[in-house]
Amino acid sequence: MTGTNEGVGYGDLNNDGLLDVITWSSTEVSLRRARGDGTFDSPTVLDSGTGLWGVTVADLDNDGNLFSAPQQQNQNNLL
């Protein structure tokens, strides 16, 4: 992972009943899918750019599915 301001979030983002891990820095958001054996897949970069500040993991449209929504510093919109 590159950049600074690293953070981590959890959520079942692929609806397989396992908690996946979202990591982020100031330049990259990545997903590590749980394998079910205590390990995770290699990271998949979901978004990259500058000024990334964090990620919200939530059911944004109330359909029971979680989404990851990157937040960009000094912006009022979702990426």
mmCIF file of N, CA, C and O in Angstrom:
data_model
loop_
_atom_site.group_PDB
_atom_site.id
_atom_site.type_symbol
_atom_site.label_atom_id
_atom_site.label_comp_id
_atom_site.label_asym_id
_atom_site.label_seq_id
_atom_site.Cartn_x
_atom_site.Cartn_y
_atom_site.Cartn_z
ATOM 1 N N MET A 1 0.836 -1.164 0.000
ATOM 2 C CA MET A 1 0.000 0.000 0.000
ATOM 3 C C MET A 1 0.883 1.230 0.000
ATOM 4 O O MET A 1 1.881 1.286 0.696
ATOM 5 N N THR A 2 0.488 2.205 -0.783
ATOM 6 C CA THR A 2 1.267 3.433 -0.871
ATOM 7 C C THR A 2 0.525 4.561 -0.170
ATOM 8 O O THR A 2 -0.642 4.445 0.160
ATOM 9 N N GLY A 3 1.182 5.686 0.031
ATOM 10 C CA GLY A 3 0.550 6.852 0.636
ATOM 11 C C GLY A 3 0.652 6.834 2.151
ATOM 12 O O GLY A 3 1.348 6.034 2.745
ATOM 13 N N THR A 4 -0.078 7.746 2.783
ATOM 14 C CA THR A 4 -0.092 7.853 4.235
ATOM 15 C C THR A 4 -1.526 7.805 4.730
ATOM 16 O O THR A 4 -2.458 7.656 3.953
ATOM 17 N N ASN A 5 -1.725 7.949 6.030
ATOM 18 C CA ASN A 5 -3.050 7.940 6.656
ATOM 19 C C ASN A 5 -3.748 6.597 6.479
ATOM 20 O O ASN A 5 -4.898 6.518 6.103
ATOM 21 N N GLU A 6 -3.055 5.512 6.733
ATOM 22 C CA GLU A 6 -3.630 4.195 6.572
ATOM 23 C C GLU A 6 -4.740 3.947 7.571
ATOM 24 O O GLU A 6 -4.726 4.435 8.685
ATOM 25 N N GLY A 7 -5.731 3.163 7.134
ATOM 26 C CA GLY A 7 -6.833 2.779 7.991
ATOM 27 C C GLY A 7 -7.378 1.436 7.550
ATOM 28 O O GLY A 7 -6.999 0.901 6.513
ATOM 29 N N VAL A 8 -8.283 0.897 8.354
ATOM 30 C CA VAL A 8 -8.850 -0.415 8.055
ATOM 31 C C VAL A 8 -10.323 -0.435 8.431
ATOM 32 O O VAL A 8 -10.743 0.227 9.367
ATOM 33 N N GLY A 9 -11.114 -1.153 7.646
ATOM 34 C CA GLY A 9 -12.530 -1.340 7.924
ATOM 35 C C GLY A 9 -12.911 -2.777 7.608
ATOM 36 O O GLY A 9 -12.180 -3.502 6.936
ATOM 37 N N TYR A 10 -14.051 -3.207 8.119
ATOM 38 C CA TYR A 10 -14.501 -4.583 7.958
ATOM 39 C C TYR A 10 -15.924 -4.611 7.443
ATOM 40 O O TYR A 10 -16.713 -3.719 7.738
ATOM 41 N N GLY A 11 -16.265 -5.642 6.731
ATOM 42 C CA GLY A 11 -17.636 -5.847 6.291
ATOM 43 C C GLY A 11 -17.702 -7.010 5.317
ATOM 44 O O GLY A 11 -16.719 -7.343 4.663
ATOM 45 N N ASP A 12 -18.860 -7.656 5.236
ATOM 46 C CA ASP A 12 -19.061 -8.746 4.283
ATOM 47 C C ASP A 12 -19.461 -8.132 2.949
ATOM 48 O O ASP A 12 -20.635 -8.018 2.630
ATOM 49 N N LEU A 13 -18.488 -7.738 2.160
ATOM 50 C CA LEU A 13 -18.749 -6.982 0.937
ATOM 51 C C LEU A 13 -19.145 -7.848 -0.253
ATOM 52 O O LEU A 13 -19.650 -7.338 -1.240
ATOM 53 N N ASN A 14 -18.955 -9.157 -0.159
ATOM 54 C CA ASN A 14 -19.358 -10.031 -1.262
ATOM 55 C C ASN A 14 -20.439 -11.035 -0.851
ATOM 56 O O ASN A 14 -20.684 -12.007 -1.551
ATOM 57 N N ASN A 15 -21.073 -10.792 0.288
ATOM 58 C CA ASN A 15 -22.219 -11.585 0.766
ATOM 59 C C ASN A 15 -21.949 -13.079 0.864
ATOM 60 O O ASN A 15 -22.825 -13.894 0.578
ATOM 61 N N ASP A 16 -20.748 -13.440 1.312
ATOM 62 C CA ASP A 16 -20.453 -14.858 1.503
ATOM 63 C C ASP A 16 -20.463 -15.260 2.972
ATOM 64 O O ASP A 16 -20.130 -16.388 3.321
ATOM 65 N N GLY A 17 -20.860 -14.329 3.860
ATOM 66 C CA GLY A 17 -20.926 -14.611 5.282
ATOM 67 C C GLY A 17 -19.614 -14.421 6.022
ATOM 68 O O GLY A 17 -19.539 -14.664 7.221
ATOM 69 N N LEU A 18 -18.570 -13.975 5.332
ATOM 70 C CA LEU A 18 -17.255 -13.775 5.931
ATOM 71 C C LEU A 18 -16.905 -12.293 5.926
ATOM 72 O O LEU A 18 -17.229 -11.584 4.977
ATOM 73 N N LEU A 19 -16.228 -11.840 6.988
ATOM 74 C CA LEU A 19 -15.818 -10.441 7.046
ATOM 75 C C LEU A 19 -14.604 -10.209 6.161
ATOM 76 O O LEU A 19 -13.561 -10.853 6.328
ATOM 77 N N ASP A 20 -14.754 -9.320 5.197
ATOM 78 C CA ASP A 20 -13.664 -8.898 4.331
ATOM 79 C C ASP A 20 -13.012 -7.669 4.951
ATOM 80 O O ASP A 20 -13.578 -7.029 5.836
ATOM 81 N N VAL A 21 -11.828 -7.328 4.482
ATOM 82 C CA VAL A 21 -11.071 -6.201 5.031
ATOM 83 C C VAL A 21 -10.854 -5.158 3.938
ATOM 84 O O VAL A 21 -10.427 -5.481 2.834
ATOM 85 N N ILE A 22 -11.187 -3.911 4.275
ATOM 86 C CA ILE A 22 -10.905 -2.761 3.411
ATOM 87 C C ILE A 22 -9.753 -1.995 4.054
ATOM 88 O O ILE A 22 -9.785 -1.714 5.251
ATOM 89 N N THR A 23 -8.727 -1.699 3.278
ATOM 90 C CA THR A 23 -7.633 -0.863 3.774
ATOM 91 C C THR A 23 -7.521 0.361 2.888
ATOM 92 O O THR A 23 -7.887 0.319 1.715
ATOM 93 N N TRP A 24 -7.054 1.446 3.443
ATOM 94 C CA TRP A 24 -6.890 2.658 2.652
ATOM 95 C C TRP A 24 -5.713 3.474 3.119
ATOM 96 O O TRP A 24 -5.253 3.365 4.240
ATOM 97 N N SER A 25 -5.226 4.251 2.181
ATOM 98 C CA SER A 25 -4.180 5.229 2.440
ATOM 99 C C SER A 25 -4.600 6.510 1.734
ATOM 100 O O SER A 25 -5.695 6.588 1.184
ATOM 101 N N SER A 26 -3.739 7.482 1.681
ATOM 102 C CA SER A 26 -4.077 8.746 1.023
ATOM 103 C C SER A 26 -4.135 8.603 -0.493
ATOM 104 O O SER A 26 -4.609 9.499 -1.179
ATOM 105 N N THR A 27 -3.695 7.471 -1.034
ATOM 106 C CA THR A 27 -3.667 7.306 -2.489
ATOM 107 C C THR A 27 -4.337 6.033 -3.002
ATOM 108 O O THR A 27 -4.407 5.825 -4.207
ATOM 109 N N GLU A 28 -4.857 5.163 -2.100
ATOM 110 C CA GLU A 28 -5.342 3.866 -2.565
ATOM 111 C C GLU A 28 -6.344 3.259 -1.592
ATOM 112 O O GLU A 28 -6.181 3.355 -0.383
ATOM 113 N N VAL A 29 -7.389 2.616 -2.141
ATOM 114 C CA VAL A 29 -8.346 1.830 -1.363
ATOM 115 C C VAL A 29 -8.281 0.402 -1.891
ATOM 116 O O VAL A 29 -8.372 0.180 -3.100
ATOM 117 N N SER A 30 -8.096 -0.578 -0.995
ATOM 118 C CA SER A 30 -7.967 -1.973 -1.401
ATOM 119 C C SER A 30 -8.904 -2.869 -0.611
ATOM 120 O O SER A 30 -9.209 -2.598 0.548
ATOM 121 N N LEU A 31 -9.329 -3.956 -1.248
ATOM 122 C CA LEU A 31 -10.179 -4.967 -0.628
ATOM 123 C C LEU A 31 -9.409 -6.270 -0.536
ATOM 124 O O LEU A 31 -8.761 -6.695 -1.500
ATOM 125 N N ARG A 32 -9.480 -6.903 0.627
ATOM 126 C CA ARG A 32 -8.936 -8.251 0.825
ATOM 127 C C ARG A 32 -10.116 -9.134 1.214
ATOM 128 O O ARG A 32 -10.675 -8.985 2.292
ATOM 129 N N ARG A 33 -10.494 -10.034 0.311
ATOM 130 C CA ARG A 33 -11.630 -10.930 0.564
ATOM 131 C C ARG A 33 -11.200 -12.079 1.466
ATOM 132 O O ARG A 33 -10.154 -12.693 1.258
ATOM 133 N N ALA A 34 -12.061 -12.379 2.451
ATOM 134 C CA ALA A 34 -11.803 -13.497 3.357
ATOM 135 C C ALA A 34 -11.951 -14.815 2.606
ATOM 136 O O ALA A 34 -12.855 -14.978 1.785
ATOM 137 N N ARG A 35 -11.068 -15.764 2.914
ATOM 138 C CA ARG A 35 -11.112 -17.082 2.287
ATOM 139 C C ARG A 35 -11.894 -18.099 3.111
ATOM 140 O O ARG A 35 -12.235 -19.164 2.624
ATOM 141 N N GLY A 36 -12.127 -17.801 4.384
ATOM 142 C CA GLY A 36 -12.854 -18.724 5.245
ATOM 143 C C GLY A 36 -11.968 -19.633 6.063
ATOM 144 O O GLY A 36 -12.450 -20.413 6.865
ATOM 145 N N ASP A 37 -10.664 -19.540 5.862
ATOM 146 C CA ASP A 37 -9.723 -20.369 6.612
ATOM 147 C C ASP A 37 -8.799 -19.521 7.489
ATOM 148 O O ASP A 37 -7.754 -19.982 7.924
ATOM 149 N N GLY A 38 -9.199 -18.273 7.728
ATOM 150 C CA GLY A 38 -8.384 -17.372 8.534
ATOM 151 C C GLY A 38 -7.406 -16.548 7.721
ATOM 152 O O GLY A 38 -6.649 -15.768 8.282
ATOM 153 N N THR A 39 -7.411 -16.721 6.405
ATOM 154 C CA THR A 39 -6.527 -15.952 5.535
ATOM 155 C C THR A 39 -7.363 -15.103 4.579
ATOM 156 O O THR A 39 -8.579 -15.264 4.496
ATOM 157 N N PHE A 40 -6.686 -14.231 3.861
ATOM 158 C CA PHE A 40 -7.349 -13.326 2.929
ATOM 159 C C PHE A 40 -6.662 -13.392 1.570
ATOM 160 O O PHE A 40 -5.474 -13.692 1.472
ATOM 161 N N ASP A 41 -7.428 -13.101 0.516
ATOM 162 C CA ASP A 41 -6.859 -12.987 -0.823
ATOM 163 C C ASP A 41 -5.889 -11.818 -0.872
ATOM 164 O O ASP A 41 -5.908 -10.941 -0.012
ATOM 165 N N SER A 42 -5.074 -11.785 -1.902
ATOM 166 C CA SER A 42 -4.222 -10.621 -2.147
ATOM 167 C C SER A 42 -5.111 -9.403 -2.352
ATOM 168 O O SER A 42 -6.247 -9.523 -2.818
ATOM 169 N N PRO A 43 -4.621 -8.210 -2.034
ATOM 170 C CA PRO A 43 -5.455 -7.018 -2.155
ATOM 171 C C PRO A 43 -5.847 -6.711 -3.601
ATOM 172 O O PRO A 43 -5.059 -6.883 -4.518
ATOM 173 N N THR A 44 -7.086 -6.278 -3.765
ATOM 174 C CA THR A 44 -7.600 -5.773 -5.030
ATOM 175 C C THR A 44 -7.780 -4.276 -4.871
ATOM 176 O O THR A 44 -8.513 -3.832 -3.977
ATOM 177 N N VAL A 45 -7.116 -3.475 -5.696
ATOM 178 C CA VAL A 45 -7.247 -2.021 -5.607
ATOM 179 C C VAL A 45 -8.615 -1.619 -6.147
ATOM 180 O O VAL A 45 -8.959 -1.924 -7.282
ATOM 181 N N LEU A 46 -9.423 -0.969 -5.302
ATOM 182 C CA LEU A 46 -10.752 -0.525 -5.684
ATOM 183 C C LEU A 46 -10.756 0.894 -6.221
ATOM 184 O O LEU A 46 -11.587 1.246 -7.047
ATOM 185 N N ASP A 47 -9.865 1.705 -5.704
ATOM 186 C CA ASP A 47 -9.809 3.107 -6.119
ATOM 187 C C ASP A 47 -8.414 3.629 -5.850
ATOM 188 O O ASP A 47 -7.729 3.168 -4.945
ATOM 189 N N SER A 48 -7.992 4.562 -6.649
ATOM 190 C CA SER A 48 -6.707 5.205 -6.418
ATOM 191 C C SER A 48 -6.827 6.661 -6.837
ATOM 192 O O SER A 48 -7.712 7.032 -7.605
ATOM 193 N N GLY A 49 -5.969 7.461 -6.300
ATOM 194 C CA GLY A 49 -5.995 8.882 -6.588
ATOM 195 C C GLY A 49 -5.252 9.617 -5.500
ATOM 196 O O GLY A 49 -4.471 9.031 -4.771
ATOM 197 N N THR A 50 -5.527 10.878 -5.355
ATOM 198 C CA THR A 50 -4.883 11.659 -4.311
ATOM 199 C C THR A 50 -5.947 12.215 -3.382
ATOM 200 O O THR A 50 -7.098 12.393 -3.763
ATOM 201 N N GLY A 51 -5.571 12.446 -2.154
ATOM 202 C CA GLY A 51 -6.481 13.045 -1.194
ATOM 203 C C GLY A 51 -7.508 12.098 -0.618
ATOM 204 O O GLY A 51 -8.483 12.526 -0.019
ATOM 205 N N LEU A 52 -7.322 10.769 -0.787
ATOM 206 C CA LEU A 52 -8.250 9.830 -0.158
ATOM 207 C C LEU A 52 -8.103 9.949 1.347
ATOM 208 O O LEU A 52 -7.006 10.015 1.882
ATOM 209 N N TRP A 53 -9.221 9.958 2.033
ATOM 210 C CA TRP A 53 -9.214 10.266 3.457
ATOM 211 C C TRP A 53 -9.765 9.135 4.307
ATOM 212 O O TRP A 53 -9.437 9.000 5.461
ATOM 213 N N GLY A 54 -10.614 8.304 3.741
ATOM 214 C CA GLY A 54 -11.201 7.212 4.495
ATOM 215 C C GLY A 54 -12.190 6.452 3.642
ATOM 216 O O GLY A 54 -12.376 6.748 2.463
ATOM 217 N N VAL A 55 -12.828 5.459 4.255
ATOM 218 C CA VAL A 55 -13.821 4.646 3.566
ATOM 219 C C VAL A 55 -14.979 4.399 4.522
ATOM 220 O O VAL A 55 -14.769 4.094 5.691
ATOM 221 N N THR A 56 -16.179 4.531 4.014
ATOM 222 C CA THR A 56 -17.370 4.148 4.754
ATOM 223 C C THR A 56 -17.856 2.822 4.202
ATOM 224 O O THR A 56 -17.967 2.655 2.991
ATOM 225 N N VAL A 57 -18.114 1.871 5.072
ATOM 226 C CA VAL A 57 -18.707 0.592 4.675
ATOM 227 C C VAL A 57 -20.119 0.586 5.231
ATOM 228 O O VAL A 57 -20.317 0.624 6.440
ATOM 229 N N ALA A 58 -21.106 0.575 4.325
ATOM 230 C CA ALA A 58 -22.500 0.677 4.762
ATOM 231 C C ALA A 58 -23.442 0.155 3.677
ATOM 232 O O ALA A 58 -23.069 0.059 2.512
ATOM 233 N N ASP A 59 -24.662 -0.150 4.072
ATOM 234 C CA ASP A 59 -25.728 -0.493 3.131
ATOM 235 C C ASP A 59 -26.347 0.824 2.683
ATOM 236 O O ASP A 59 -27.276 1.338 3.290
ATOM 237 N N LEU A 60 -25.858 1.367 1.604
ATOM 238 C CA LEU A 60 -26.234 2.719 1.173
ATOM 239 C C LEU A 60 -27.629 2.812 0.572
ATOM 240 O O LEU A 60 -28.222 3.882 0.558
ATOM 241 N N ASP A 61 -28.157 1.711 0.057
ATOM 242 C CA ASP A 61 -29.484 1.777 -0.564
ATOM 243 C C ASP A 61 -30.503 0.852 0.107
ATOM 244 O O ASP A 61 -31.564 0.567 -0.444
ATOM 245 N N ASN A 62 -30.182 0.386 1.324
ATOM 246 C CA ASN A 62 -31.101 -0.388 2.154
ATOM 247 C C ASN A 62 -31.570 -1.680 1.478
ATOM 248 O O ASN A 62 -32.708 -2.091 1.643
ATOM 249 N N ASP A 63 -30.675 -2.343 0.707
ATOM 250 C CA ASP A 63 -31.044 -3.604 0.079
ATOM 251 C C ASP A 63 -30.387 -4.812 0.742
ATOM 252 O O ASP A 63 -30.499 -5.928 0.263
ATOM 253 N N GLY A 64 -29.691 -4.579 1.851
ATOM 254 C CA GLY A 64 -29.036 -5.657 2.571
ATOM 255 C C GLY A 64 -27.616 -5.936 2.128
ATOM 256 O O GLY A 64 -26.946 -6.787 2.687
ATOM 257 N N ASN A 65 -27.125 -5.231 1.108
ATOM 258 C CA ASN A 65 -25.775 -5.415 0.604
ATOM 259 C C ASN A 65 -24.894 -4.244 1.009
ATOM 260 O O ASN A 65 -25.292 -3.093 0.869
ATOM 261 N N LEU A 66 -23.701 -4.550 1.503
ATOM 262 C CA LEU A 66 -22.769 -3.498 1.896
ATOM 263 C C LEU A 66 -22.012 -2.964 0.700
ATOM 264 O O LEU A 66 -21.725 -3.689 -0.250
ATOM 265 N N PHE A 67 -21.685 -1.692 0.759
ATOM 266 C CA PHE A 67 -20.872 -1.019 -0.245
ATOM 267 C C PHE A 67 -19.680 -0.388 0.462
ATOM 268 O O PHE A 67 -19.748 -0.081 1.638
ATOM 269 N N SER A 68 -18.607 -0.165 -0.274
ATOM 270 C CA SER A 68 -17.500 0.636 0.249
ATOM 271 C C SER A 68 -17.521 1.963 -0.495
ATOM 272 O O SER A 68 -17.585 1.994 -1.721
ATOM 273 N N ALA A 69 -17.543 3.039 0.245
ATOM 274 C CA ALA A 69 -17.617 4.372 -0.347
ATOM 275 C C ALA A 69 -16.393 5.172 0.075
ATOM 276 O O ALA A 69 -16.331 5.662 1.206
ATOM 277 N N PRO A 70 -15.390 5.291 -0.807
ATOM 278 C CA PRO A 70 -14.209 6.094 -0.478
ATOM 279 C C PRO A 70 -14.579 7.560 -0.279
ATOM 280 O O PRO A 70 -15.469 8.079 -0.948
ATOM 281 N N GLN A 71 -13.887 8.205 0.651
ATOM 282 C CA GLN A 71 -14.097 9.618 0.918
ATOM 283 C C GLN A 71 -12.841 10.370 0.516
ATOM 284 O O GLN A 71 -11.742 9.960 0.838
ATOM 285 N N GLN A 72 -13.051 11.452 -0.187
ATOM 286 C CA GLN A 72 -11.917 12.257 -0.637
ATOM 287 C C GLN A 72 -11.839 13.514 0.208
ATOM 288 O O GLN A 72 -12.851 14.170 0.462
ATOM 289 N N GLN A 73 -10.645 13.860 0.624
ATOM 290 C CA GLN A 73 -10.416 15.036 1.468
ATOM 291 C C GLN A 73 -10.921 16.300 0.761
ATOM 292 O O GLN A 73 -10.708 16.485 -0.434
ATOM 293 N N ASN A 74 -11.607 17.148 1.531
ATOM 294 C CA ASN A 74 -12.107 18.435 1.062
ATOM 295 C C ASN A 74 -13.142 18.318 -0.068
ATOM 296 O O ASN A 74 -13.305 19.247 -0.852
ATOM 297 N N GLN A 75 -13.823 17.182 -0.160
ATOM 298 C CA GLN A 75 -14.861 16.991 -1.164
ATOM 299 C C GLN A 75 -16.168 16.612 -0.485
ATOM 300 O O GLN A 75 -16.167 15.953 0.550
ATOM 301 N N ASN A 76 -17.280 16.991 -1.068
ATOM 302 C CA ASN A 76 -18.589 16.670 -0.521
ATOM 303 C C ASN A 76 -19.281 15.564 -1.290
ATOM 304 O O ASN A 76 -20.477 15.366 -1.156
ATOM 305 N N ASN A 77 -18.550 14.854 -2.127
ATOM 306 C CA ASN A 77 -19.152 13.801 -2.928
ATOM 307 C C ASN A 77 -18.424 12.484 -2.717
ATOM 308 O O ASN A 77 -17.318 12.453 -2.218
ATOM 309 N N LEU A 78 -19.064 11.383 -3.093
ATOM 310 C CA LEU A 78 -18.452 10.067 -3.029
ATOM 311 C C LEU A 78 -17.745 9.792 -4.345
ATOM 312 O O LEU A 78 -18.198 10.206 -5.398
ATOM 313 N N LEU A 79 -16.643 9.068 -4.277
ATOM 314 C CA LEU A 79 -15.905 8.719 -5.504
ATOM 315 C C LEU A 79 -16.618 7.609 -6.234
ATOM 316 O O LEU A 79 -17.218 6.764 -5.691
#
